[in-house]
XYZ file of C-alpha atoms in Angstrom:
713
model
C -0.041 -0.084 -0.085
C 1.775 3.553 -0.933
C 2.041 6.482 1.234
C -1.481 8.743 0.826
C 0.138 11.366 3.269
C 1.227 13.592 0.266
C -1.994 13.084 -1.643
C -4.157 14.355 1.420
C -1.322 16.509 3.698
C 0.499 17.979 1.250
C 3.379 20.367 1.993
C 3.071 22.249 -1.637
C 0.523 21.630 -4.367
C 0.810 22.904 -8.037
C -2.294 23.527 -9.936
C -1.324 22.210 -14.066
C -3.899 24.035 -15.917
C -4.343 27.264 -13.474
C -6.951 29.721 -14.166
C -8.461 32.663 -12.278
C -11.417 32.206 -14.558
C -14.165 31.225 -12.162
C -16.575 30.327 -15.133
C -14.121 27.386 -15.263
C -13.496 23.762 -13.676
C -9.865 24.734 -13.561
C -10.661 27.709 -12.269
C -13.257 27.482 -9.791
C -9.992 24.325 -8.342
C -7.805 27.163 -7.875
C -9.550 29.268 -6.450
C -11.317 27.228 -4.153
C -8.003 25.573 -3.156
C -6.988 29.230 -1.704
C -9.967 30.869 -0.316
C -10.318 27.379 1.748
C -7.669 28.720 3.400
C -4.581 25.625 2.042
C -1.713 26.376 4.245
C 0.649 25.304 2.440
C 3.074 27.198 -1.017
C 0.724 26.501 -4.320
C 2.419 26.938 -7.249
C -0.082 27.270 -10.747
C 1.489 26.099 -13.809
C -0.373 27.661 -17.148
C 1.336 28.941 -20.059
C -1.755 31.749 -20.687
C -1.269 34.017 -17.203
C 2.101 35.274 -15.705
C 0.069 35.136 -12.602
C -3.026 33.528 -10.982
C -4.973 34.874 -8.496
C -2.039 36.792 -7.546
C 0.313 34.213 -7.277
C 2.962 34.093 -9.663
C 2.727 31.120 -12.243
C 4.914 28.758 -13.657
C 4.880 28.240 -17.485
C 5.930 24.173 -16.889
C 6.698 21.866 -14.163
C 10.144 21.607 -14.730
C 10.363 25.643 -13.930
C 8.450 25.357 -10.080
C 11.281 25.930 -7.664
C 11.088 22.993 -5.618
C 9.033 19.337 -6.342
C 5.795 19.974 -5.013
C 4.716 17.167 -3.052
C 0.928 17.335 -4.507
C 0.120 18.139 -8.774
C -3.620 18.772 -9.499
C -4.002 17.824 -13.357
C -6.653 19.666 -14.899
C -5.381 19.761 -18.533
C -7.004 18.338 -21.933
C -6.530 14.979 -21.406
C -4.099 13.996 -24.383
C -1.591 16.103 -22.349
C -2.235 14.367 -19.049
C 0.604 11.233 -19.525
C 3.111 13.951 -20.853
C 2.477 16.251 -18.142
C 2.468 13.309 -15.485
C 5.684 12.317 -16.804
C 7.179 16.002 -16.792
C 6.064 15.406 -12.731
C 7.820 12.334 -12.672
C 10.474 13.841 -13.603
C 10.350 16.778 -10.996
C 9.989 14.309 -8.201
C 6.287 14.898 -7.494
C 4.798 12.325 -5.555
C 1.372 12.495 -5.801
C -1.253 13.388 -8.012
C -4.477 13.808 -8.533
C -5.768 13.872 -12.368
C -9.334 15.836 -12.915
C -9.370 15.685 -16.352
C -11.689 13.771 -18.381
C -11.052 11.436 -21.897
C -9.540 7.809 -20.582
C -11.104 4.323 -20.276
C -14.917 5.808 -19.249
C -14.758 7.178 -22.602
C -15.117 5.083 -25.833
C -13.265 5.212 -29.223
C -9.815 4.182 -29.245
C -7.911 7.075 -28.830
C -9.687 7.571 -25.151
C -8.029 3.863 -24.783
C -4.889 4.750 -25.931
C -4.476 7.556 -23.865
C -5.511 5.633 -20.647
C -3.110 2.757 -21.777
C -0.605 5.516 -22.003
C -1.249 7.135 -18.384
C -0.973 4.109 -17.191
C 2.662 3.059 -18.289
C 3.578 6.773 -17.142
C 2.821 5.941 -13.639
C 3.861 2.975 -13.219
C 7.625 4.418 -14.472
C 7.282 7.305 -12.451
C 5.736 5.862 -8.988
C 3.635 8.721 -8.237
C 0.663 7.872 -6.458
C -2.410 8.989 -9.108
C -6.117 9.641 -7.840
C -8.002 9.550 -10.723
C -8.390 10.332 -13.752
C -11.849 11.474 -14.026
C -11.942 11.974 -10.912
C -13.817 15.572 -9.591
C -10.912 15.558 -6.385
C -9.841 15.242 -3.014
C -10.404 17.425 0.317
C -9.406 16.841 3.478
C -11.043 19.424 6.057
C -7.836 18.938 8.681
C -5.427 20.890 6.207
C -7.514 22.384 5.145
C -6.844 20.842 1.641
C -9.764 21.522 -0.531
C -8.582 20.241 -4.448
C -11.796 19.813 -6.090
C -14.315 22.231 -8.242
C -17.238 20.780 -6.653
C -19.793 23.546 -5.374
C -20.513 22.340 -2.169
C -17.172 24.406 -1.415
C -18.397 27.866 -3.244
C -18.364 29.409 -0.154
C -15.254 29.215 1.888
C -16.786 30.987 4.946
C -18.424 27.722 5.258
C -16.787 25.567 8.170
C -15.720 22.502 6.087
C -16.769 21.052 9.751
C -20.363 20.717 11.874
C -21.071 23.054 14.962
C -20.384 20.161 16.945
C -17.334 18.375 17.385
C -18.928 15.429 19.090
C -19.577 12.720 16.144
C -16.797 10.514 14.879
C -14.637 10.984 12.111
C -16.170 9.788 8.660
C -14.410 9.274 5.268
C -15.386 8.728 1.434
C -14.225 7.544 -0.975
C -16.411 7.457 -4.793
C -15.785 6.866 -8.010
C -18.815 8.831 -8.718
C -16.661 12.431 -8.025
C -20.351 13.961 -7.521
C -21.900 12.220 -5.047
C -18.180 11.980 -2.882
C -18.632 15.713 -1.627
C -23.317 15.372 -1.595
C -21.830 13.230 1.674
C -20.611 16.385 2.991
C -23.269 18.802 2.163
C -25.915 16.570 3.238
C -24.690 15.025 6.578
C -22.753 18.217 8.053
C -26.379 19.162 9.080
C -26.996 16.432 11.408
C -23.964 17.034 12.927
C -21.599 14.737 10.973
C -18.196 15.540 10.939
C -16.321 14.393 7.492
C -12.464 14.060 7.202
C -10.832 12.425 3.939
C -12.829 12.761 1.018
C -11.525 11.194 -1.754
C -13.155 11.505 -5.326
C -11.232 8.144 -7.161
C -12.778 8.310 -10.873
C -11.514 6.106 -12.875
C -9.063 4.137 -10.215
C -5.994 3.935 -12.564
C -4.029 3.494 -10.014
C -5.941 3.379 -6.838
C -8.841 2.444 -6.290
C -11.827 3.341 -3.174
C -11.052 0.260 -0.964
C -7.448 1.606 -1.030
C -8.416 5.138 0.910
C -9.823 2.957 2.852
C -6.984 0.928 3.831
C -4.488 4.106 3.962
C -6.784 5.440 7.073
C -7.358 2.480 8.520
C -3.854 2.439 9.171
C -3.401 5.970 10.073
C -6.528 6.204 11.905
C -7.500 9.096 9.775
C -11.382 7.866 10.558
C -13.431 6.016 12.221
C -16.415 5.114 10.002
C -15.896 4.907 6.105
C -18.862 5.205 3.230
C -18.451 4.602 -0.464
C -19.897 4.232 -4.266
C -18.673 1.874 -6.049
C -19.427 0.691 -10.094
C -17.276 -1.662 -10.341
C -14.335 -3.723 -8.197
C -10.933 -4.476 -10.219
C -9.313 -6.286 -7.580
C -11.695 -8.119 -5.383
C -9.206 -10.083 -3.626
C -7.736 -6.555 -2.226
C -11.304 -5.357 -1.603
C -12.369 -8.270 1.049
C -8.713 -7.896 2.481
C -9.683 -4.200 3.022
C -12.984 -4.856 4.457
C -11.358 -7.886 6.583
C -9.460 -5.050 8.348
C -11.655 -2.919 8.568
C -13.795 -5.180 10.587
C -10.601 -6.832 12.631
C -10.457 -2.926 13.756
C -14.075 -2.355 14.109
C -14.908 0.372 11.637
C -18.137 0.098 9.895
C -17.997 0.020 6.050
C -21.199 1.517 4.570
C -21.089 1.285 0.894
C -23.554 1.585 -2.789
C -22.444 -0.720 -5.461
C -25.005 -0.545 -8.610
C -25.133 -3.259 -10.902
C -28.075 -4.999 -9.197
C -30.941 -5.388 -11.835
C -31.642 -8.147 -13.544
C -29.890 -6.842 -16.228
C -26.826 -8.400 -14.640
C -28.085 -11.725 -14.737
C -25.841 -14.274 -16.782
C -26.825 -17.364 -18.737
C -26.138 -19.902 -16.872
C -26.545 -24.445 -16.784
C -27.434 -24.812 -13.375
C -30.223 -23.896 -11.397
C -27.845 -22.247 -8.541
C -25.763 -19.698 -11.075
C -29.093 -19.217 -13.179
C -29.918 -17.376 -9.719
C -26.461 -15.774 -9.600
C -26.231 -12.061 -10.859
C -24.397 -8.713 -9.774
C -26.840 -8.139 -6.843
C -27.552 -11.035 -4.740
C -23.618 -12.214 -4.915
C -22.394 -8.753 -3.696
C -25.160 -8.836 -0.633
C -23.156 -12.348 -0.342
C -20.014 -11.024 -0.021
C -20.996 -7.035 1.896
C -22.514 -9.585 4.490
C -19.542 -12.242 4.986
C -17.367 -9.274 6.272
C -19.653 -7.083 7.766
C -20.145 -4.582 5.365
C -23.670 -2.487 5.108
C -25.147 -1.918 1.831
C -26.370 1.614 1.148
C -29.481 2.308 -0.539
C -29.254 6.157 -1.552
C -27.267 9.011 0.016
C -29.888 9.095 2.914
C -29.610 5.929 3.972
C -26.017 5.720 3.842
C -25.839 9.237 6.043
C -28.787 7.606 8.385
C -26.593 4.409 8.710
C -23.503 6.245 9.601
C -24.846 9.415 11.798
C -25.518 5.852 14.425
C -22.221 4.908 13.912
C -20.930 8.317 14.231
C -22.378 8.907 17.690
C -23.654 5.512 19.029
C -22.446 2.247 21.298
C -23.085 -0.858 19.522
C -26.236 -2.501 21.638
C -25.933 -6.360 22.638
C -29.284 -6.874 20.711
C -32.235 -6.177 19.009
C -34.863 -4.898 22.503
C -35.588 -1.518 21.634
C -37.013 0.669 24.438
C -39.204 3.970 23.675
C -39.713 6.798 25.312
C -41.842 9.668 24.129
C -44.225 12.272 25.435
C -46.780 11.540 21.944
C -48.862 8.341 21.645
C -49.622 8.308 18.235
C -46.140 9.092 17.780
C -45.195 5.839 19.881
C -47.402 3.216 18.662
C -46.837 4.273 14.710
C -42.655 3.942 15.413
C -43.498 0.496 18.242
C -44.853 -0.500 14.110
C -42.140 0.519 12.296
C -39.522 -1.141 14.513
C -41.446 -4.177 14.485
C -40.902 -4.196 11.002
C -37.473 -3.854 11.047
C -37.178 -6.935 12.680
C -36.646 -4.928 16.138
C -38.057 -6.239 19.578
C -40.000 -4.097 22.026
C -39.882 -5.790 25.608
C -42.449 -5.092 28.476
C -40.041 -3.487 31.110
C -39.905 -4.983 34.590
C -42.014 -4.470 37.111
C -40.202 -2.867 38.908
C -38.851 0.211 36.725
C -42.914 0.569 35.499
C -43.210 1.725 39.506
C -40.479 4.291 39.559
C -41.380 5.400 36.021
C -44.881 5.396 36.679
C -43.421 7.377 40.527
C -43.323 10.340 38.271
C -45.338 10.303 35.420
C -49.211 10.360 35.896
C -51.714 7.871 36.070
C -53.172 8.009 32.474
C -49.481 7.495 31.099
C -47.773 4.418 30.658
C -44.535 2.478 31.259
C -44.562 -0.668 29.872
C -42.945 0.147 26.805
C -43.201 2.471 25.181
C -42.878 4.479 27.854
C -45.625 6.955 27.114
C -45.115 9.808 29.364
C -47.779 12.477 27.776
C -46.472 15.931 26.489
C -46.891 17.751 30.114
C -45.020 14.926 32.089
C -41.988 15.072 29.361
C -42.386 18.716 29.528
C -42.070 19.100 33.640
C -39.949 15.716 34.053
C -37.646 15.711 30.509
C -36.674 12.754 29.253
C -33.492 12.274 31.464
C -34.906 11.258 34.347
C -36.418 8.741 32.199
C -33.804 7.278 30.852
C -31.737 7.236 34.234
C -34.899 4.023 35.193
C -35.029 2.870 32.006
C -31.159 2.303 31.219
C -31.235 -0.913 34.359
C -33.637 -2.813 32.350
C -31.678 -6.068 31.278
C -34.307 -6.418 28.603
C -33.301 -3.382 26.500
C -30.187 -3.099 24.418
C -31.039 0.724 22.836
C -33.141 3.094 23.681
C -35.337 5.002 21.691
C -36.328 8.804 22.159
C -39.192 10.040 20.271
C -40.137 13.825 21.119
C -40.152 17.297 18.851
C -36.809 20.025 18.107
C -39.193 22.161 16.314
C -38.231 24.954 19.528
C -34.488 24.833 19.540
C -34.343 26.570 22.870
C -36.083 23.743 24.602
C -34.540 21.067 23.019
C -30.839 22.681 23.493
C -32.143 22.200 27.432
C -33.596 18.832 27.393
C -30.243 18.054 24.976
C -28.020 19.426 28.196
C -29.812 17.517 30.751
C -29.061 14.027 28.753
C -25.768 14.914 28.179
C -24.199 13.585 31.604
C -26.810 10.884 31.231
C -26.159 10.165 27.888
C -22.449 9.384 28.806
C -22.583 6.672 31.002
C -25.569 4.721 29.039
C -24.727 1.341 28.253
C -26.995 1.316 25.522
C -27.042 3.761 22.795
C -29.675 6.519 22.329
C -31.375 7.999 19.556
C -33.891 10.679 19.131
C -36.292 11.090 16.195
C -38.588 14.018 16.116
C -42.141 14.187 14.595
C -41.485 17.708 13.391
C -38.948 19.731 11.470
C -35.541 20.370 13.314
C -32.926 23.393 13.013
C -29.676 22.690 13.393
C -28.674 23.969 16.064
C -31.196 21.633 18.031
C -29.295 18.551 16.472
C -25.776 20.285 17.021
C -27.414 20.241 20.457
C -27.810 16.877 20.917
C -25.217 15.814 18.411
C -23.123 17.453 21.761
C -24.542 15.131 24.354
C -23.723 11.913 21.668
C -27.442 11.169 20.410
C -28.213 11.667 17.054
C -31.338 12.458 15.793
C -33.647 11.489 12.765
C -36.504 13.684 10.990
C -37.371 9.795 9.572
C -39.430 7.582 11.413
C -38.109 5.043 9.419
C -34.931 6.525 8.935
C -34.377 5.801 12.417
C -35.137 2.291 12.797
C -33.280 1.305 9.514
C -30.026 3.059 12.058
C -30.606 0.796 14.921
C -30.609 -1.985 12.311
C -27.771 -1.343 11.002
C -26.495 -1.160 14.502
C -27.838 -4.435 15.492
C -26.233 -6.108 12.460
C -23.355 -4.817 12.967
C -22.816 -5.687 16.546
C -24.062 -9.208 15.940
C -21.534 -10.005 12.908
C -19.175 -8.541 14.843
C -20.038 -11.143 17.879
C -19.663 -14.003 15.675
C -16.513 -12.844 14.239
C -15.096 -12.754 18.024
C -16.179 -16.137 18.020
C -13.732 -19.385 17.861
C -14.044 -20.654 13.864
C -14.226 -24.415 12.946
C -11.858 -25.417 10.532
C -12.447 -28.549 7.813
C -9.202 -30.067 6.066
C -9.207 -32.579 4.453
C -6.471 -35.376 3.690
C -4.221 -34.243 0.703
C -4.351 -37.629 -0.688
C -8.439 -37.196 -1.089
C -7.879 -33.280 -2.669
C -5.763 -34.810 -4.852
C -7.894 -37.798 -6.000
C -10.436 -35.919 -6.315
C -8.658 -33.014 -8.480
C -6.846 -36.052 -10.632
C -10.624 -36.787 -11.322
C -12.039 -33.717 -11.924
C -9.636 -32.969 -14.236
C -9.837 -35.896 -16.274
C -14.027 -35.667 -16.559
C -15.437 -34.203 -19.161
C -17.051 -30.976 -19.253
C -20.005 -31.488 -17.248
C -20.151 -34.648 -14.665
C -23.394 -36.227 -14.458
C -24.825 -37.393 -10.692
C -23.392 -40.652 -11.412
C -19.349 -39.017 -11.286
C -20.627 -36.093 -8.865
C -21.697 -37.993 -5.840
C -18.383 -40.228 -5.583
C -16.458 -37.658 -5.535
C -18.790 -35.582 -3.093
C -18.748 -39.046 -0.617
C -15.471 -38.680 -0.720
C -15.165 -35.425 1.101
C -18.316 -37.280 3.468
C -21.154 -36.340 1.424
C -23.219 -39.346 1.929
C -25.081 -40.843 -0.548
C -28.682 -43.194 -1.104
C -28.868 -46.622 -1.940
C -28.000 -46.117 -6.173
C -26.546 -48.090 -8.827
C -25.856 -47.094 -12.023
C -27.601 -49.447 -14.796
C -26.915 -49.722 -18.509
C -29.189 -52.004 -19.909
C -32.533 -53.473 -18.400
C -31.461 -56.135 -16.692
C -29.008 -54.347 -14.596
C -32.186 -51.648 -13.520
C -34.180 -54.624 -12.524
C -31.188 -56.158 -10.294
C -30.105 -53.357 -9.369
C -34.072 -52.000 -7.834
C -34.177 -55.551 -5.942
C -31.139 -55.301 -4.148
C -32.396 -51.364 -3.194
C -35.981 -52.126 -2.766
C -39.195 -50.667 -3.455
C -40.159 -48.099 -4.372
C -37.072 -46.546 -6.801
C -36.481 -43.427 -8.955
C -34.694 -44.141 -12.300
C -32.942 -41.628 -13.732
C -31.075 -40.843 -16.881
C -27.701 -40.052 -17.109
C -25.697 -37.866 -19.397
C -23.323 -34.853 -19.923
C -25.215 -33.572 -22.473
C -28.942 -33.923 -20.589
C -28.564 -31.442 -17.380
C -32.061 -30.899 -16.913
C -33.708 -34.196 -17.090
C -37.000 -33.557 -16.482
C -37.399 -31.516 -19.320
C -36.597 -34.742 -21.593
C -38.843 -36.983 -19.539
C -35.555 -38.704 -18.552
C -36.636 -39.096 -14.604
C -39.557 -41.804 -13.426
C -40.627 -42.156 -9.492
C -41.760 -44.879 -7.340
C -41.500 -47.303 -9.660
C -42.166 -51.027 -7.737
C -41.631 -54.098 -9.107
C -39.411 -55.981 -11.930
C -42.016 -55.757 -15.105
C -42.084 -51.813 -14.321
C -38.863 -51.201 -13.295
C -38.100 -52.286 -16.868
C -40.874 -50.420 -18.334
C -39.194 -47.293 -16.872
C -36.290 -47.655 -18.260
C -37.045 -48.155 -21.312
C -39.191 -45.567 -21.695
C -36.651 -43.298 -20.346
C -34.478 -44.324 -22.944
C -36.067 -43.859 -25.474
C -37.687 -40.259 -24.033
C -33.911 -39.125 -23.997
C -33.029 -40.214 -27.487
C -35.698 -38.478 -28.586
C -35.319 -35.029 -27.105
C -31.312 -35.368 -27.472
C -30.569 -37.675 -30.759
C -26.599 -37.246 -30.015
C -26.319 -37.264 -26.465
C -24.007 -39.829 -24.783
C -26.030 -41.662 -22.615
C -23.311 -42.953 -19.664
C -26.961 -45.239 -18.415
C -29.751 -44.337 -15.960
C -29.251 -44.405 -12.312
C -31.840 -46.426 -10.124
C -32.130 -44.958 -6.749
C -34.208 -45.673 -3.233
C -36.887 -42.608 -2.997
C -35.955 -40.584 -0.469
C -37.773 -40.395 3.071
C -40.033 -37.375 3.457
C -38.535 -34.106 4.208
C -38.098 -30.565 3.359
C -37.040 -29.658 -0.028
C -33.695 -27.688 -0.212
C -31.436 -26.600 -3.018
C -27.562 -26.614 -2.472
C -25.047 -25.061 -4.826
C -22.219 -23.594 -6.021
C -21.529 -20.519 -8.667
C -18.180 -19.192 -9.847
C -18.532 -15.529 -9.743
C -16.682 -14.169 -11.978
C -15.254 -11.371 -9.730
C -15.186 -13.015 -6.097
C -15.249 -16.865 -7.271
C -17.119 -19.839 -5.831
C -20.125 -18.420 -4.172
C -22.251 -21.125 -2.037
C -26.077 -20.829 -2.634
C -28.748 -22.627 -0.357
C -32.409 -22.036 -0.966
C -36.005 -23.398 -0.047
C -36.710 -25.642 -3.006
C -39.927 -25.848 -5.098
C -42.294 -22.144 -5.076
C -40.121 -20.867 -2.752
C -36.867 -20.921 -5.175
C -38.589 -21.557 -8.798
C -40.678 -18.257 -7.621
C -39.909 -16.734 -4.847
C -36.728 -16.942 -5.243
C -36.170 -17.115 -2.309
C -32.276 -17.832 -1.749
C -28.601 -16.580 0.255
C -25.157 -16.943 -1.093
C -21.415 -16.649 0.867
C -18.256 -16.645 -0.225
C -16.622 -20.293 0.548
C -15.581 -22.229 2.486
C -17.486 -21.301 5.706
C -18.222 -22.996 8.877
C -21.106 -24.553 10.169
C -22.181 -21.581 12.722
C -22.386 -19.566 9.558
C -23.943 -21.936 7.380
C -26.749 -22.032 10.126
C -26.758 -17.818 10.500
C -27.002 -17.853 6.541
C -30.219 -20.184 6.571
C -31.122 -17.656 9.108
C -31.564 -15.220 6.472
C -34.065 -16.957 4.128
C -37.317 -15.608 4.038
C -39.370 -18.991 4.840
C -36.491 -20.328 7.411
C -39.497 -20.662 9.893
C -40.192 -23.890 7.444
C -37.449 -25.829 8.467
C -38.658 -25.309 12.048
C -42.000 -27.557 11.881
C -45.504 -26.197 11.280
C -48.883 -27.793 11.673
C -47.792 -30.691 13.846
C -44.719 -31.360 10.924
C -41.429 -32.127 12.957
C -38.497 -29.373 12.935
C -35.816 -30.406 9.994
C -32.305 -31.806 11.038
C -31.008 -27.838 10.440
C -27.681 -29.511 11.806
C -27.221 -32.043 8.575
C -27.802 -29.320 6.669
C -25.005 -27.324 7.826
C -22.761 -29.746 7.810
C -23.401 -30.455 4.422
C -23.474 -27.040 3.799
C -20.200 -26.379 5.605
C -18.267 -29.710 3.545
C -19.209 -28.284 0.245
C -18.560 -25.102 0.968
C -15.013 -26.798 1.137
C -15.020 -28.504 -1.717
C -15.866 -26.148 -3.544
C -12.795 -23.614 -2.764
C -9.999 -26.616 -2.437
C -11.282 -27.275 -6.000
C -12.186 -23.463 -7.101
C -10.346 -23.197 -10.844
C -11.759 -26.467 -12.127
C -15.675 -25.964 -10.975
C -17.899 -23.381 -12.443
C -20.933 -24.696 -10.857
C -22.875 -27.272 -8.972
C -25.820 -28.408 -7.535
C -27.526 -30.851 -5.204
C -30.991 -30.039 -5.988
C -32.692 -31.669 -4.181
C -31.420 -31.996 -1.226
C -34.628 -33.723 0.889
C -33.602 -32.531 4.864
C -35.612 -35.262 7.355
C -36.781 -34.588 10.495
C -34.314 -33.478 13.314
C -32.406 -35.657 14.409
C -32.590 -38.181 11.081
C -30.333 -36.172 8.175
C -30.483 -35.831 4.873
C -30.560 -37.023 1.651
C -28.941 -35.636 -1.692
C -31.175 -36.329 -4.051
C -29.079 -34.820 -7.137
C -26.460 -33.911 -8.287
C -24.585 -32.016 -10.868
C -20.738 -30.787 -11.971
C -20.030 -28.743 -14.431
C -16.128 -27.408 -14.960
C -14.625 -24.265 -15.989
C -13.568 -23.235 -19.044
C -9.663 -23.213 -19.332
């Protein structure tokens, strides 16, 4: 990781392409750098003017009296590579290239410029932000190297009124969005430090800035907007680093639409597309996915001011009964609980409240009681509850003077309260009122759903960190087994049928039901007799991956005559549907006992590699697409957590008198399959175990069908 100190905190800056014309991007960038009080030496570089904003200018980089730490490059695209070459020769250590016209633009000329720029960056070793960047900002310096209209008024402070917010850093591929977070977050008393518009990410990717800031302690919370990830392995490493440091990542990433879906041979591959895979990676690393600017700022505010809760139980304290009921519904819809407070605490609360108030939860003190008693005394009682993980205040911030009084009362209490405290206002809020509560360490929300989403994010991140701290079980298969599987996979054709796939999975411990591959009707009848009726018969051909569509499956067959007839019928159907297919025979298999139908599989994502998928079978996968993904490998505990993410997971717990399913056996199979896929990631494109029948708790499961599709090397 290169040192970004000269990029974010340079001792001197050259603006190459500087101008005094504030109607141009070059002029505004120069103006903002100067007027926002950059304390270092500024060197305008331009051939057209002898001075810029009263400062001497230089015709070329070579003429500068020193090698500046940072070059801000705003010249036509055709001259950028040459300009950067001159910077390298001068000894410039870092550059922000605002010029556009490179990889983001179609055409041979743009691609040639991009390639030339890459070569200069590699030769010179200059740390480069961009090109096609909107610049960088570091209020701590202060350094404002951008033309963004957010910074048009140098009299406006780069920091909010309150200084209590934890530091937030931003790195975005979108230039305009980079500084929109500061513009929209400042009234909410959020303190932004380092901000980088990553542009095309020719040299540094958005997560590289995060990596450096984790090491230097430059921020506690990170916001990012991504359009693509060039180095997924490094991205995941940085995400792990942030998680280990306890520094939340809140990321927006585009590419979730159905247009992102790719064609695939297996059910698993067909269900995987950019959005679901990204979500899986984010979940695995504890990254919170932002839906829009305000959503990301809602979450950032919670992390900027709040402790992490120990669970999902919320106490609501309010003077508005209607708001309490409404908020309770919203909190419940977000999976948050509102348990009734302990009787002893209710009695102490009621001693402060009128008889018509409620102290169960929500604590509705009524408007008059809140006016007379305030929130602080109620919080002091509620925080003693062992049933509560978060405290939510509901009130009005329309009266700034009253809001400041309430905030001052809460300041001492909030600092010593174990639970995080948030406030939702049902009226508009003045900046002064929000600043007063921010000084007390309490973030304010003007939208009830936004507040609920913020609490949910705190709860989810706390749960993620708790999972991280638990010891992880590892599954190591003997090298001899891995080598045997690898050799067989390497020698196999592009598709392994069920009869070929299951023996390989069995070497990893995946149990097979009683089954025999038959190559004629006599063998099929003999196999059925040994297995016992009823049986299923399935055509085996690498060209027939979806056997039911070729009428290549017969279920519940009993008796020798019926087995023989089914065998001949299946072969005829398969040959009729696929005349050129190589048919390896018919698999005769014992019919599985009843249970819950599950689809389990692996698909190889082009960015993140093998991804394990699990979903409830039948209508849940075909229509509702109730599936969950995760990168491999995983342990059984993470497998159980993945199952909990399914919308229909309650179906595994037993209903209408049915016993609960054997979740433990399913989690074990998921973990085993994930290790199988991880061990042979370079050879496997897709795996389908569909269906897997999970029997009653303690009775295991049956892998009914299996398919392996190899990667095209």
